[in-house]
CSV table of C-alpha atoms in Angstrom, one decimal:
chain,number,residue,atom,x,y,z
Y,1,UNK,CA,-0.5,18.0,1.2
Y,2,UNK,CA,0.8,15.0,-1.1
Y,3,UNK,CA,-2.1,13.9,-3.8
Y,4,UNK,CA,-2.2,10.9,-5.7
Y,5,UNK,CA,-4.9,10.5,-8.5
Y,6,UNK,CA,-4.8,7.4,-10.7
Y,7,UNK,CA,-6.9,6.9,-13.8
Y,8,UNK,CA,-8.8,5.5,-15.0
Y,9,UNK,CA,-10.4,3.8,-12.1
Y,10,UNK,CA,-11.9,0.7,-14.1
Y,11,UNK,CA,-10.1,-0.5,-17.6
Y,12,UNK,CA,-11.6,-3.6,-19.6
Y,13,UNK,CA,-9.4,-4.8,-22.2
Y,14,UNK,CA,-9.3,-7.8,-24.4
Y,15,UNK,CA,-6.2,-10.0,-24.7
Y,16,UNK,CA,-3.4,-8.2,-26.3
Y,17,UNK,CA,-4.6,-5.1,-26.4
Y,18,UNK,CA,-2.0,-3.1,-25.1
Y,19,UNK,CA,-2.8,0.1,-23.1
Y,20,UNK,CA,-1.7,2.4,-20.2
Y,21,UNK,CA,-2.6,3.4,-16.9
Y,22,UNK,CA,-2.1,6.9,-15.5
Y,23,UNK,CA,-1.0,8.0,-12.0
Y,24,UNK,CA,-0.9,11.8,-11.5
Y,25,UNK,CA,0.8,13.5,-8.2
Y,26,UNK,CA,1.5,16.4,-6.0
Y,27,UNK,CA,4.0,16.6,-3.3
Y,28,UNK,CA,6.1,19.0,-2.2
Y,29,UNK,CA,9.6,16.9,-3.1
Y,30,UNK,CA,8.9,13.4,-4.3
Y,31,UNK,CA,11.6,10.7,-3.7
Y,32,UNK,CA,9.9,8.5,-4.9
Y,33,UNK,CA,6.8,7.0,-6.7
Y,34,UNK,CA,6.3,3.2,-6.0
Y,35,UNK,CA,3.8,1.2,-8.3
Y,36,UNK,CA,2.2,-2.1,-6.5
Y,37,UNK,CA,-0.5,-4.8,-7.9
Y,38,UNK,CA,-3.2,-6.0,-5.7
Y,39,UNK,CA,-5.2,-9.2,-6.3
Y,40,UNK,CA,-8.6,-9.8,-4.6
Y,41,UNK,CA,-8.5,-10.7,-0.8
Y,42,UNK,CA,-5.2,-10.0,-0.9
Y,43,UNK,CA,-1.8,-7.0,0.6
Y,44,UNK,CA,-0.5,-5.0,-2.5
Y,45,UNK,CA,2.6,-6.4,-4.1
Y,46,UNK,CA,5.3,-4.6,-5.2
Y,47,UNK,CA,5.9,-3.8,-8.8
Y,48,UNK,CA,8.7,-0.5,-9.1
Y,49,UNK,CA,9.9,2.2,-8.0
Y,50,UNK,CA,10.5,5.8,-10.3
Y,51,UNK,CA,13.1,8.1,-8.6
Y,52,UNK,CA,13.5,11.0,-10.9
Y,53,UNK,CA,11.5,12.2,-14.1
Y,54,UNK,CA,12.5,10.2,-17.5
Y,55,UNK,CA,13.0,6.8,-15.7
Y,56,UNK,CA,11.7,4.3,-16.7
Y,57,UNK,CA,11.6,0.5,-15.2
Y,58,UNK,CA,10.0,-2.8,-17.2
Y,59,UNK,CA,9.0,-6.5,-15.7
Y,60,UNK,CA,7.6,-8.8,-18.1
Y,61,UNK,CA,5.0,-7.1,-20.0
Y,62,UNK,CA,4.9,-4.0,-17.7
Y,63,UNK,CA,7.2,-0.4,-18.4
Y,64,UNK,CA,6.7,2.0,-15.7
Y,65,UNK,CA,7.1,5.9,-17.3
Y,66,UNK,CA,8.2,8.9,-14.5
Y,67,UNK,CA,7.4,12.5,-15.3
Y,68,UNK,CA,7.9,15.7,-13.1
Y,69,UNK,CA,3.8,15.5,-12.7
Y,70,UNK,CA,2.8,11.5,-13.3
Y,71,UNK,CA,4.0,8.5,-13.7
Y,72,UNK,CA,2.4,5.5,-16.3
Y,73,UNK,CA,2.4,2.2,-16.6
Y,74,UNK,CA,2.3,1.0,-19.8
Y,75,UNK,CA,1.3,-2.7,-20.2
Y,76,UNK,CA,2.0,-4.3,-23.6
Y,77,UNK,CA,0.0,-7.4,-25.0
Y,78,UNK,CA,-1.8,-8.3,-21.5
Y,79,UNK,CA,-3.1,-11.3,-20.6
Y,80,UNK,CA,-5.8,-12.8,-18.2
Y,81,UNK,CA,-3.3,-13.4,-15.4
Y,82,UNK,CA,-2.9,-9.5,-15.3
Y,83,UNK,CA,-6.0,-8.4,-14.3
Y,84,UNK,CA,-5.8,-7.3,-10.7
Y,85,UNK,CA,-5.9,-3.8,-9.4
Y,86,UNK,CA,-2.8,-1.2,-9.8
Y,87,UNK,CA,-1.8,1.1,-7.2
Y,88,UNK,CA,0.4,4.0,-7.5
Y,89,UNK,CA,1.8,5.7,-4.7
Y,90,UNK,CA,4.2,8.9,-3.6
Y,91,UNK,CA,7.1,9.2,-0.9
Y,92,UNK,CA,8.2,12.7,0.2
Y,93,UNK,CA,11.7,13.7,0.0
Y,94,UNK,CA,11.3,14.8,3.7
Y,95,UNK,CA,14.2,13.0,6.1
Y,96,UNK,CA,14.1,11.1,8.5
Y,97,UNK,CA,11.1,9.1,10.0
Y,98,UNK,CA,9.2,10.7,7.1
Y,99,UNK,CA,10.5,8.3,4.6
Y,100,UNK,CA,7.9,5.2,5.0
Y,101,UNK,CA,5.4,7.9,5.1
Y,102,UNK,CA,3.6,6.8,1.7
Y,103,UNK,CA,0.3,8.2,0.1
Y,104,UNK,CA,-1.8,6.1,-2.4
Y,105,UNK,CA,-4.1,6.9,-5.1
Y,106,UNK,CA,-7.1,4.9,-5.1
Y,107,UNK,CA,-6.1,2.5,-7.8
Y,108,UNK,CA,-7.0,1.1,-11.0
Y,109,UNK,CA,-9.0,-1.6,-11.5
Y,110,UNK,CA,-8.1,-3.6,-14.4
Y,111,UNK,CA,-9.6,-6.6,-16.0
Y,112,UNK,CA,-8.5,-8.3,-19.2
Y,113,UNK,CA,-10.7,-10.6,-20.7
Y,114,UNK,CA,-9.3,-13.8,-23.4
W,1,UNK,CA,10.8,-16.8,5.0
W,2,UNK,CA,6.6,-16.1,6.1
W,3,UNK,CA,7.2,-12.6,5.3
W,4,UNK,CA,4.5,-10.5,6.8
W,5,UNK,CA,2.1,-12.4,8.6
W,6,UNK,CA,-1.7,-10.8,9.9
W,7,UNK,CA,-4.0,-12.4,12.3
W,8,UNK,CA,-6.9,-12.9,12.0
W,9,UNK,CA,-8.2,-12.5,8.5
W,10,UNK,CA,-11.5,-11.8,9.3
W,11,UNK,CA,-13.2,-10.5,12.9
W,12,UNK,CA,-16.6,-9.0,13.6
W,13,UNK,CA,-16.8,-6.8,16.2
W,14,UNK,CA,-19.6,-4.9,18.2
W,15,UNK,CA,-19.8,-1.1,19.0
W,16,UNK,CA,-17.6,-0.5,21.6
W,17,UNK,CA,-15.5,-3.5,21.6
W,18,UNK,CA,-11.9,-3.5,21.6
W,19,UNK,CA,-9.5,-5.9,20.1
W,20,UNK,CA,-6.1,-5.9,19.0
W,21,UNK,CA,-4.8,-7.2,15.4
W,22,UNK,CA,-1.9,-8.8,15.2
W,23,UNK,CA,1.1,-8.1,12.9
W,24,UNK,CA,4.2,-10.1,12.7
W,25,UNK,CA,7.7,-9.9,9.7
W,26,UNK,CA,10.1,-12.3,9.9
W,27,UNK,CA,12.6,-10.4,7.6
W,28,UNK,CA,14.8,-8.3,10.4
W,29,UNK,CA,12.9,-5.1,9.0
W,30,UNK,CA,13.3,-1.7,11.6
W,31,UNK,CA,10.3,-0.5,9.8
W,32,UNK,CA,6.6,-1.4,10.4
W,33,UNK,CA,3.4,0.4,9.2
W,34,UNK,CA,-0.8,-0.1,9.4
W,35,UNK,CA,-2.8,0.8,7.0
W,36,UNK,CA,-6.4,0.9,6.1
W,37,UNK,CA,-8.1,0.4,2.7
W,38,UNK,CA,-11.7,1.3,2.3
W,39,UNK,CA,-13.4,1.6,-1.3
W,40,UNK,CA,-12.6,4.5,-3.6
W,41,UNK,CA,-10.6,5.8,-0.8
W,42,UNK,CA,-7.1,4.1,-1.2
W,43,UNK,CA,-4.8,2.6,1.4
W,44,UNK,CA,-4.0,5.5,4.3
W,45,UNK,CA,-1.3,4.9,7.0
W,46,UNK,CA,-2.3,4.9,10.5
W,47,UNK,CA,0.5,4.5,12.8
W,48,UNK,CA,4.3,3.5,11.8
W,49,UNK,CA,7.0,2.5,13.4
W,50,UNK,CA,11.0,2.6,12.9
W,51,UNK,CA,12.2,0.5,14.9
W,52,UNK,CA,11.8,-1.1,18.4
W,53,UNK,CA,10.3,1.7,21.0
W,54,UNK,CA,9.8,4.0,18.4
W,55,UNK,CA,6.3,4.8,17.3
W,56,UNK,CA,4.5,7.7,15.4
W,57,UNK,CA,0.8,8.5,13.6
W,58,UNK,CA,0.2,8.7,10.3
W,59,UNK,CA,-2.7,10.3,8.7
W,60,UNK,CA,-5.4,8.5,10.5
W,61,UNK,CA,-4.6,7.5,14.0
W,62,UNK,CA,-7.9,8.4,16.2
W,63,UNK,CA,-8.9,5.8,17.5
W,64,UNK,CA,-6.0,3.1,17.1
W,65,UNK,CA,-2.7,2.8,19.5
W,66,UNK,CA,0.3,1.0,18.8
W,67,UNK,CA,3.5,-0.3,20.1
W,68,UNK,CA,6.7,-1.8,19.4
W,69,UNK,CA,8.4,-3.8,22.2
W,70,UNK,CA,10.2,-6.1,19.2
W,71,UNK,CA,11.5,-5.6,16.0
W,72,UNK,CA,9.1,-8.7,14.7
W,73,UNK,CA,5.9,-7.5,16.0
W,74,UNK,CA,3.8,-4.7,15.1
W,75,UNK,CA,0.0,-4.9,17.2
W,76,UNK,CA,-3.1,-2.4,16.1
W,77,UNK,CA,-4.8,-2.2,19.3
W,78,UNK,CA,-8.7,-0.3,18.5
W,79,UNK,CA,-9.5,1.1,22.0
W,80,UNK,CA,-14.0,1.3,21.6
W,81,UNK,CA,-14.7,0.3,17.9
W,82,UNK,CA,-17.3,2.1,16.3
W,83,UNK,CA,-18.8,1.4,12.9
W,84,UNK,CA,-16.0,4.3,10.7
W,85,UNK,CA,-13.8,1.6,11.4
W,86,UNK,CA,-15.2,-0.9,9.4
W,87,UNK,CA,-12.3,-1.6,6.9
W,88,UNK,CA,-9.6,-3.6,5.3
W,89,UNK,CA,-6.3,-3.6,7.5
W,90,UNK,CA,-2.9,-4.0,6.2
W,91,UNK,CA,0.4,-4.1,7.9
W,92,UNK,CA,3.5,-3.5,6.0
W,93,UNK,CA,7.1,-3.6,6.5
W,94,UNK,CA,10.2,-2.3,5.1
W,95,UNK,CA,13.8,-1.8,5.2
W,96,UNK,CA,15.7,0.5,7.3
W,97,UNK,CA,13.2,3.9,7.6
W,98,UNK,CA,11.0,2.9,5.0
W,99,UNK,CA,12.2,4.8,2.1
W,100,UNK,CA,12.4,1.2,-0.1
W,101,UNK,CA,9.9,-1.0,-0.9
W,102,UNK,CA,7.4,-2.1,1.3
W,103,UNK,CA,6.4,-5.6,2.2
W,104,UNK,CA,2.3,-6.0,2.7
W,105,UNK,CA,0.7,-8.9,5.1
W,106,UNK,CA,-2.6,-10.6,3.9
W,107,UNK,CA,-4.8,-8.1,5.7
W,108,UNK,CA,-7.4,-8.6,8.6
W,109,UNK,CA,-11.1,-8.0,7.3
W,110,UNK,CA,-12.7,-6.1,10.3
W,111,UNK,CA,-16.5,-5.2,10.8
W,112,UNK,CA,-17.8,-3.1,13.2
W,113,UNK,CA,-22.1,-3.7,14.0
């Protein structure tokens, strides 16, 4: 059975104080490991996706990390207009109609105060 | 483009009640998923679809059917409602089988008395 466990659940920083969030899986073949954000009231939106271990993706002030057991998302100098919650999520190499077939971890919730 | 549209974005429903919730893409998408988010639990698929006539569970389908009669529409029909399915619900859509990103709707805020 796939696992996804993301830590910490809740992160408080101050502005421009740069830290990382961590997102540790099982599967039995991963294809691939999406990241999304999630603001209040709101559907998840999508951030990157990690196919193989030692990628690495970056929008803005966020660099998505890939190893063969986690992936992180490092987030440099943050500001207030980040805080929202980070989801990290799995995808089994399995074919066919097993592709869409994603499982989340329950997120971190991350504020950033001015 | 609307993208993925949800209706409605909030409904209270009573013990038994059915209802369906309605799920809509406007980006030519084969695939189609419903998921639920509930606190410290993350978002879990229910049902999914890939394409028009084509429909299969996901990790939590008791209790919820689905079809897919068009490639834009994607309904969650809940059968009796009972209280466990008091939740966040989020349809989502993606290219081809699903294996790239996925596109998420607004959600539908549903409580079960």
């Amino acid at each position: 059975e796939d696992q996804v466990t993301q830590s910490p659940e809740a992160l408080r920083l101050q502005e421009g104080e740069s830290s990382s969030l961590n997102c540790s899986y099982t599967v039995s073949g991963l294809r691939g490991l999406f990241w999304y954000r999630q603001d209040p009231g709101k559907g998840p939106e999508f951030l990157f996706t990690l196919y193989s271990a030692g990628e690495e993706k970056e929008k803005e002030r966020l660099k998505a990390t890939l190893t063969k057991k986690e992936s992180f998302l490092h987030i440099t100098a943050p500001k207030p207009e980040d805080s929202a919650t980070y989801l990290c999520a799995v995808q089994p190499l399995k074919g066919g109609t097993s592709y869409g077939k994603l499982t989340f971890g329950q997120g971190t919730i991350l504020t950033v105060h001015p | 483009n609307a993208g993925v549209t949800q209706t409605p974005k909030f409904q209270v429903l009573k013990t038994g009640q059915s209802m369906t919730l309605q799920c809509a893409q406007d980006m030519n998408h084969e695939y189609m998923s419903w998921y639920r988010q509930d606190p410290g639990m993350g978002l879990r698929l229910i049902h999914y679809s890939v394409g028009a006539g084509i429909t299969d569970q996901g990790e939590v389908p008791n209790g919820y059917n689905v079809s897919r009669s068009t490639t834009e529409d994607f309904p969650l029909r809940l059968l009796s409602a009972a209280p466990s399915q008091t939740s966040v619900y989020f349809c989502a859509s993606s290219y081809g089988t699903g294996q790239d990103e996925q596109y998420f709707g607004p959600g539908t805020r549903l409580t079960v008395t």
